[in-house]
Coordinates of C-alpha atoms in Angstrom, one line a residue:
M29 CA -0.2 0.0 -0.1
E30 CA 1.3 4.0 -0.7
K31 CA 2.0 5.6 2.3
G32 CA 0.6 9.2 2.4
N33 CA 1.0 11.9 4.0
V34 CA -1.3 13.5 6.7
K35 CA 0.4 16.1 7.0
A36 CA -0.6 17.0 3.2
L37 CA -4.4 17.2 4.9
L38 CA -3.6 20.8 6.8
P39 CA -5.5 23.4 4.2
I40 CA -8.7 21.0 4.5
G41 CA -8.6 21.1 8.7
V42 CA -7.3 25.4 8.3
F43 CA -10.4 25.6 5.9
L44 CA -13.0 23.7 8.0
V45 CA -12.1 25.3 12.0
L46 CA -11.7 28.5 10.3
Y47 CA -15.3 28.6 8.6
L48 CA -17.2 26.3 11.1
G49 CA -15.3 28.1 13.7
L50 CA -16.2 32.0 13.2
G51 CA -20.1 30.5 11.7
V52 CA -21.3 29.8 15.2
L53 CA -19.5 32.9 16.4
F54 CA -21.2 34.7 14.2
E55 CA -24.7 33.0 14.3
Y56 CA -24.6 31.5 17.4
V57 CA -22.7 34.1 20.0
L58 CA -22.9 37.6 17.8
G59 CA -26.7 36.6 17.2
I60 CA -26.2 37.8 13.3
S61 CA -28.8 36.5 11.1
M62 CA -27.5 34.9 8.5
G63 CA -23.9 34.0 10.2
F64 CA -22.4 31.2 8.2
Y65 CA -23.6 33.5 5.1
N66 CA -22.0 36.8 6.1
I67 CA -18.4 34.9 5.5
P68 CA -16.1 35.3 2.6
I69 CA -15.8 31.9 2.1
V70 CA -13.5 32.5 -0.8
V71 CA -11.2 34.9 1.4
I72 CA -11.0 31.2 4.2
F73 CA -10.2 29.2 1.1
L74 CA -7.1 31.7 0.1
I75 CA -6.0 31.1 3.4
A76 CA -6.3 27.5 2.8
L77 CA -4.5 28.1 -0.4
M78 CA -1.8 29.8 1.5
V79 CA -1.3 27.1 4.1
A80 CA -1.2 23.9 1.0
C81 CA 1.8 26.8 -1.0
F82 CA 3.9 26.7 2.7
Q83 CA 3.7 23.2 2.8
N84 CA 6.4 21.2 1.7
R85 CA 9.2 23.5 1.2
K86 CA 11.5 21.1 -1.0
L87 CA 9.0 21.4 -3.8
P88 CA 9.7 25.0 -5.4
F89 CA 6.8 27.7 -6.0
D90 CA 7.0 28.3 -9.4
D91 CA 6.9 24.3 -9.6
K92 CA 3.5 24.2 -7.3
L93 CA 2.0 27.0 -9.3
V94 CA 2.1 24.0 -12.1
I95 CA 1.0 21.8 -10.5
M96 CA -1.9 24.0 -9.4
G97 CA -2.8 25.6 -12.8
R98 CA -2.8 21.5 -14.3
G99 CA -6.0 21.6 -11.7
I100 CA -7.7 24.0 -12.4
G101 CA -7.1 23.4 -15.9
D102 CA -8.8 20.5 -16.2
K103 CA -11.2 19.7 -18.4
T104 CA -13.9 18.7 -15.7
I105 CA -13.2 22.3 -14.2
V106 CA -13.3 24.4 -17.4
T107 CA -16.6 21.9 -18.3
M108 CA -17.9 22.7 -14.6
I109 CA -17.1 26.9 -15.0
L110 CA -18.6 27.6 -18.0
I111 CA -21.8 25.3 -17.1
F112 CA -22.2 27.2 -13.9
M113 CA -22.3 30.8 -16.2
A114 CA -24.6 29.3 -18.6
A115 CA -27.1 28.4 -15.8
G116 CA -26.6 31.4 -14.2
I117 CA -27.3 33.2 -17.4
F118 CA -30.7 31.2 -17.9
V119 CA -32.1 32.2 -14.2
G120 CA -30.9 35.9 -15.3
T121 CA -33.1 35.3 -18.3
V122 CA -36.4 33.9 -17.3
G123 CA -36.4 35.4 -13.2
R124 CA -38.0 33.4 -10.7
D125 CA -41.2 34.7 -9.9
S126 CA -43.1 33.0 -12.9
A127 CA -42.6 29.8 -10.8
E128 CA -45.0 31.0 -7.9
S129 CA -47.4 30.3 -10.8
V130 CA -47.7 27.0 -10.5
A131 CA -48.6 26.8 -7.0
Y132 CA -51.4 29.1 -7.2
L133 CA -52.8 27.2 -10.4
L134 CA -53.0 23.6 -8.3
L135 CA -54.5 25.9 -4.8
S136 CA -57.0 27.2 -7.3
V137 CA -58.5 24.1 -8.2
I138 CA -57.2 21.5 -6.4
P139 CA -59.6 20.8 -2.5
A140 CA -58.4 22.7 0.2
E141 CA -57.6 19.5 2.1
Y142 CA -55.0 18.5 0.1
S143 CA -53.0 22.0 0.2
V144 CA -50.0 20.9 1.7
V145 CA -49.4 18.2 -0.5
V146 CA -50.1 20.7 -3.4
L147 CA -46.7 23.0 -1.6
F148 CA -44.8 19.8 -1.8
V149 CA -45.2 18.8 -5.3
V150 CA -45.3 22.8 -6.3
S151 CA -41.6 22.6 -4.6
C152 CA -40.4 19.4 -6.0
F153 CA -41.2 20.8 -9.3
V154 CA -39.9 24.8 -9.0
S155 CA -36.7 23.4 -7.8
L156 CA -36.8 20.9 -10.7
S157 CA -37.0 23.6 -13.1
M158 CA -35.2 26.0 -11.2
G159 CA -32.2 24.3 -9.9
T160 CA -32.3 26.1 -6.9
S161 CA -34.1 25.1 -3.2
V162 CA -33.1 28.2 -1.3
G163 CA -34.6 30.0 -4.4
T164 CA -37.6 27.8 -4.5
I165 CA -38.4 28.4 -0.5
T166 CA -38.0 32.1 -1.4
L167 CA -40.7 31.9 -3.4
I168 CA -43.0 29.2 -1.9
T169 CA -42.6 29.9 1.5
P170 CA -44.8 33.0 1.8
I171 CA -47.3 30.7 -0.4
A172 CA -47.2 28.4 2.9
V173 CA -47.4 30.4 5.5
A174 CA -50.7 31.6 3.4
V175 CA -52.2 28.5 3.1
S176 CA -51.2 27.8 6.8
A177 CA -53.0 31.6 7.7
A178 CA -56.0 30.4 5.5
S179 CA -56.6 26.8 6.3
G180 CA -55.3 26.2 9.5
F181 CA -53.1 23.8 8.6
D182 CA -49.3 23.6 11.1
M183 CA -47.3 26.0 9.8
P184 CA -44.1 23.6 10.8
L185 CA -45.9 21.2 8.9
C186 CA -46.3 23.7 5.8
V187 CA -42.6 25.5 6.0
A188 CA -41.2 22.0 6.3
S189 CA -42.9 20.7 3.1
V190 CA -42.0 23.2 0.9
M191 CA -38.4 22.8 2.0
G192 CA -38.7 18.7 1.5
G193 CA -39.7 20.1 -2.0
A194 CA -36.8 22.3 -2.6
M195 CA -34.5 19.5 -2.0
F196 CA -35.8 17.0 -3.9
G197 CA -36.0 19.1 -6.8
D198 CA -32.7 20.6 -6.2
N199 CA -30.6 17.1 -6.4
L200 CA -32.3 16.1 -9.7
S201 CA -32.6 19.7 -11.3
F202 CA -30.2 19.2 -14.9
I203 CA -29.3 23.4 -13.6
S204 CA -28.7 22.5 -10.1
D205 CA -25.2 24.0 -9.5
T206 CA -24.8 20.6 -6.9
T207 CA -25.5 18.3 -10.2
I208 CA -23.0 20.0 -12.4
A209 CA -20.5 19.4 -9.7
A210 CA -21.0 16.1 -9.4
C211 CA -22.0 15.1 -12.4
Q212 CA -18.4 16.9 -13.6
G213 CA -16.5 16.3 -10.7
Q214 CA -16.6 12.3 -11.5
G215 CA -17.3 12.5 -15.6
C216 CA -20.5 11.3 -15.3
Q217 CA -23.8 12.1 -18.2
M218 CA -26.3 14.2 -16.0
K219 CA -28.9 12.2 -17.4
D220 CA -27.3 8.9 -16.1
K221 CA -27.0 10.6 -12.9
F222 CA -30.3 11.7 -12.9
R223 CA -32.0 8.3 -13.3
E224 CA -29.2 6.7 -10.3
N225 CA -31.0 9.6 -8.3
F226 CA -34.6 9.2 -9.2
K227 CA -34.7 5.5 -8.3
I228 CA -33.5 7.0 -4.6
A229 CA -35.2 10.0 -4.9
L230 CA -38.6 8.8 -5.9
P231 CA -39.3 5.9 -3.1
A232 CA -39.0 8.8 -0.7
A233 CA -40.9 11.8 -2.1
I234 CA -43.7 9.0 -2.5
A235 CA -43.4 8.2 1.1
T236 CA -43.3 12.2 1.8
L237 CA -46.3 12.6 0.4
V238 CA -48.7 9.5 2.1
I239 CA -46.9 11.0 5.7
I240 CA -48.2 14.1 4.4
L241 CA -51.3 13.3 3.0
V242 CA -52.2 11.0 6.3
L243 CA -51.9 14.4 8.5
S244 CA -53.7 16.2 6.0
L245 CA -56.3 14.8 6.2
G246 CA -57.2 14.8 9.8
A247 CA -57.0 18.4 10.1
D248 CA -59.7 21.4 10.2
I249 CA -59.3 22.7 7.2
S250 CA -61.3 26.1 7.0
G251 CA -60.0 28.3 4.0
T252 CA -58.2 28.5 0.4
V253 CA -55.6 30.7 -1.3
H254 CA -56.8 32.2 -4.4
H255 CA -54.1 34.7 -6.1
E256 CA -53.3 35.5 -10.4
Y257 CA -51.0 33.5 -12.4
D258 CA -49.5 33.7 -15.5
L259 CA -48.2 30.0 -16.6
I260 CA -46.3 31.2 -20.1
Q261 CA -43.1 32.5 -18.6
L262 CA -42.3 28.9 -17.5
V263 CA -42.1 26.7 -20.9
P264 CA -38.2 27.6 -20.4
Y265 CA -38.1 25.5 -17.5
L266 CA -40.1 23.0 -19.3
I267 CA -37.4 23.4 -22.0
V268 CA -34.4 23.2 -20.1
L269 CA -35.7 20.4 -17.5
I270 CA -37.3 18.4 -20.5
G271 CA -34.2 18.6 -22.7
G272 CA -32.4 17.4 -20.2
I273 CA -34.3 14.0 -18.9
V274 CA -34.1 13.0 -22.5
G275 CA -30.3 13.4 -22.9
I276 CA -29.4 16.7 -25.1
N277 CA -26.5 18.2 -24.3
V278 CA -26.9 20.4 -21.4
F279 CA -24.8 23.4 -23.3
I280 CA -27.8 23.2 -25.9
V281 CA -30.8 22.8 -23.5
L282 CA -29.6 25.7 -21.9
L283 CA -29.0 28.1 -25.0
L284 CA -32.5 26.9 -25.7
G285 CA -33.5 27.8 -22.4
I286 CA -32.1 31.5 -23.2
V287 CA -33.2 32.2 -26.5
S288 CA -37.2 30.4 -25.6
G289 CA -37.1 33.1 -22.3
S290 CA -36.0 35.9 -23.7
F291 CA -38.3 35.7 -26.4
I292 CA -41.2 34.8 -23.7
M293 CA -40.3 37.8 -21.1
M294 CA -39.6 40.7 -24.0
A295 CA -43.2 39.5 -25.5
T296 CA -44.8 39.5 -22.4
G297 CA -43.5 41.9 -20.9
A298 CA -42.3 41.2 -17.9
T299 CA -38.2 42.7 -19.2
A300 CA -37.8 45.3 -21.2
P301 CA -35.4 44.4 -24.2
T302 CA -32.3 47.1 -22.8
D303 CA -32.9 45.3 -19.3
L304 CA -32.4 41.9 -20.8
L305 CA -28.3 41.8 -21.3
A306 CA -28.2 43.8 -17.9
N307 CA -30.0 40.7 -16.1
M308 CA -28.2 37.8 -18.1
G309 CA -25.4 39.6 -16.8
S310 CA -26.4 39.7 -13.1
G311 CA -27.3 36.0 -13.6
A312 CA -24.1 34.8 -14.8
A313 CA -22.1 37.3 -11.5
G314 CA -24.8 35.8 -9.1
M315 CA -22.3 32.6 -9.9
F316 CA -19.1 34.4 -9.0
E317 CA -18.8 32.9 -5.5
T318 CA -19.5 29.0 -6.8
T319 CA -17.2 29.3 -9.7
M320 CA -14.0 30.8 -7.3
V321 CA -14.9 28.0 -4.9
A322 CA -14.2 25.5 -7.8
V323 CA -10.8 27.0 -8.9
L324 CA -9.6 27.6 -5.4
V325 CA -10.5 23.8 -4.5
S326 CA -9.4 22.6 -7.5
A327 CA -6.1 24.2 -6.8
I328 CA -6.0 23.0 -3.4
C329 CA -6.5 19.7 -4.2
A330 CA -4.1 19.3 -6.9
L331 CA -1.5 20.5 -4.1
I332 CA -3.0 18.0 -1.5
R333 CA -2.8 15.3 -3.7
E334 CA 0.7 16.5 -4.8
Y335 CA 1.9 15.8 -1.5
G336 CA -0.2 12.5 -0.8
G337 CA -2.8 13.8 1.5
F338 CA -5.3 11.7 -0.5
T339 CA -3.7 8.6 -0.5
A340 CA -3.3 9.1 3.7
L341 CA -6.8 9.6 3.8
L342 CA -8.0 7.0 1.3
N343 CA -5.9 4.6 3.2
G344 CA -7.8 5.9 6.8
I345 CA -11.0 5.1 4.7
K346 CA -10.4 1.9 3.7
S347 CA -8.9 0.3 6.8
L348 CA -12.6 1.6 8.3
F349 CA -14.9 0.2 4.8
K350 CA -13.5 -3.1 3.6
S351 CA -16.3 -4.0 1.0
K352 CA -18.0 -1.7 -2.2
K353 CA -21.1 -1.0 -0.1
G354 CA -19.1 0.2 2.7
G355 CA -17.1 2.6 0.4
Q356 CA -20.1 4.4 -0.9
L357 CA -21.2 4.6 2.7
G358 CA -17.8 6.0 3.3
M359 CA -18.3 8.4 0.6
G360 CA -21.6 9.8 2.1
L361 CA -20.3 10.1 5.4
L362 CA -17.8 12.4 3.6
V363 CA -19.4 14.5 1.8
G364 CA -22.1 15.0 4.8
A365 CA -19.4 15.3 6.7
M366 CA -17.8 18.6 4.7
D367 CA -21.4 20.0 4.5
V368 CA -22.0 20.1 8.6
A369 CA -18.9 21.5 8.5
T370 CA -19.5 24.6 5.6
A371 CA -23.2 24.2 5.1
N372 CA -23.6 24.3 1.6
N373 CA -23.7 21.6 -0.6
T374 CA -22.3 22.4 -3.9
V375 CA -18.8 23.7 -1.4
A376 CA -19.1 19.9 0.2
I377 CA -19.4 18.1 -3.5
V378 CA -16.9 20.4 -4.8
M379 CA -14.4 19.2 -2.1
A380 CA -15.4 15.6 -2.0
N381 CA -15.5 15.0 -5.8
P382 CA -11.3 14.5 -5.9
I383 CA -10.8 12.5 -2.9
A384 CA -14.9 10.5 -4.1
A385 CA -12.9 9.9 -7.6
D386 CA -10.4 7.4 -6.2
M387 CA -12.4 5.7 -3.8
A388 CA -14.7 4.7 -7.1
K389 CA -11.7 3.3 -8.3
T390 CA -11.2 2.3 -5.4
Y391 CA -14.0 0.3 -4.3
D392 CA -15.2 -0.1 -8.3
I393 CA -17.7 2.1 -8.2
T394 CA -19.3 3.7 -11.4
P395 CA -19.1 7.6 -11.9
R396 CA -22.3 7.5 -11.9
K397 CA -23.2 6.2 -8.9
T398 CA -20.4 8.0 -6.8
A399 CA -22.4 11.9 -8.7
S400 CA -25.5 10.3 -7.2
I401 CA -24.0 9.2 -3.3
L402 CA -22.3 12.9 -3.3
D403 CA -25.5 14.9 -4.6
T404 CA -27.9 12.6 -2.4
F405 CA -26.1 12.9 0.5
S406 CA -25.3 16.7 0.1
C407 CA -28.8 17.1 0.2
V408 CA -29.8 15.3 3.6
F409 CA -27.4 17.0 5.7
Q410 CA -28.4 19.9 4.0
G411 CA -31.6 20.0 4.7
V412 CA -31.5 19.5 8.0
I413 CA -29.0 20.8 9.8
P414 CA -30.3 24.2 11.8
Y415 CA -28.1 26.9 10.6
G416 CA -27.9 25.6 6.3
A417 CA -29.2 28.4 3.8
Q418 CA -32.7 26.6 3.2
M419 CA -33.3 26.5 6.9
L420 CA -32.1 30.0 7.4
V421 CA -34.0 31.7 4.5
A422 CA -37.0 30.0 5.2
V423 CA -37.3 31.0 9.1
S424 CA -36.6 34.4 7.6
A425 CA -39.0 34.5 5.3
T426 CA -41.9 33.2 7.9
A427 CA -40.2 36.3 10.5
E428 CA -40.6 38.7 8.0
L429 CA -44.5 37.7 7.6
G430 CA -45.0 38.0 10.8
Y431 CA -44.8 34.8 12.1
A432 CA -41.7 33.7 14.8
L433 CA -41.1 30.3 14.0
S434 CA -37.8 28.4 14.8
A435 CA -35.4 26.0 13.4
F436 CA -36.1 23.5 15.8
Q437 CA -39.7 23.5 14.9
I438 CA -39.7 22.8 11.4
I439 CA -36.5 19.9 11.9
P440 CA -39.8 17.0 12.7
F441 CA -41.7 17.1 10.0
L442 CA -38.8 17.2 7.5
F443 CA -40.1 13.9 6.2
Y444 CA -38.1 14.2 2.8
P445 CA -34.6 14.3 4.1
F446 CA -34.9 11.7 6.5
L447 CA -37.3 9.4 4.2
L448 CA -33.9 10.0 1.3
L449 CA -31.8 9.2 3.8
I450 CA -33.0 5.6 4.8
S451 CA -34.0 5.3 1.0
S452 CA -30.0 6.1 0.2
L453 CA -29.1 3.2 2.4
V454 CA -31.2 0.8 1.4
F455 CA -30.0 1.1 -2.0
I456 CA -26.5 0.8 -0.7
F457 CA -27.1 -2.5 1.6
L458 CA -30.6 -4.3 0.4
V459 CA -31.0 -3.4 -3.5
P460 CA -28.7 -5.8 -5.5
E461 CA -26.2 -3.8 -7.3
K462 CA -26.5 -5.5 -10.8
K463 CA -29.8 -4.6 -10.9
V464 CA -29.3 -0.6 -9.7
E465 CA -26.7 -0.5 -12.5
N466 CA -28.2 -2.2 -15.3
A467 CA -31.5 0.2 -14.4

């Protein structure tokens, strides 16, 4: 067995200590709202990169620059960055407000006792179409509050149903940054990862629907929610969703979405022609931090790999998890630990990608399964941690509407993330490997 160098993992430790420590300080000691998201994560990664550069004094700095350049210039990283930019331009073009229309349409035609079911289903669709759980929660949580106030359903149940649906779509969407990061990091097609993920996510979603339905049937309903809606602006989302599922190249799909979105937004008067390019630029700029994280993590990981850090980490994992199934669980726990430390599932996936790729070779795990495990487990942890952006945005949205709701009131009703974890474990340990791979 090749001997690794545990000290080479120091930059990751420095990042985790600084980011997690400052996050706890800001959020829980100083009481700063959205404390974890007030920390400049790019700056923390730069500090970690400096630590990596100061290690291994025998290697000249110019050689370290060459190593970092190879890491950043890897095809998967370049492709990931370009997809991030294209997805940002798409979201900037079509906007997000139009997605509310789906919720109001279904609430207007489906009986009131199924309102919470509607919230979950709509959140699944909206996040699947938009590729953002935080954006979905921002849009649909005010509707959930209105449903609770009008119908009598418990507000934690309504808000948790929105969060669960948002994580379902974020895990599967073709334009989600988690999907992009996982697929490009493991070198697999998005459609293959989608099919792998869907078999795990669908049972969890169906079980969640059943639980919500059972709880809903016992509730005392007193009213309904009505609002105007316009569905034509959802066409670009549908183009991207359907195009991705059938396997069209992701760049072509996003280009079709951008072009169709531009025509529809201008034709309906939702966007002035003079504002269209500015919106595209804003959308692309919104991906700046995610892109820079990908660049910096690639540079850091290239140095860690050169110093023998990944070999040491892989040896440690192999000593704990002997079998192929154990290796899959190890991957899930690895990205889960990264997510708990960073409170950001995309960053967790980007950090875990190179380690998971080495693990996949060691345990003979396919790229699509590896990408699926990384995305799924990161969504499980991100969906339930009380200091994640999803939870903080949900609590903040209810507070803005005059309701005091804490994360710990919502967590018991987060059925989907917990069921997704159970479904993932079932597929790892109980479903025969051959059936999963050939499906």
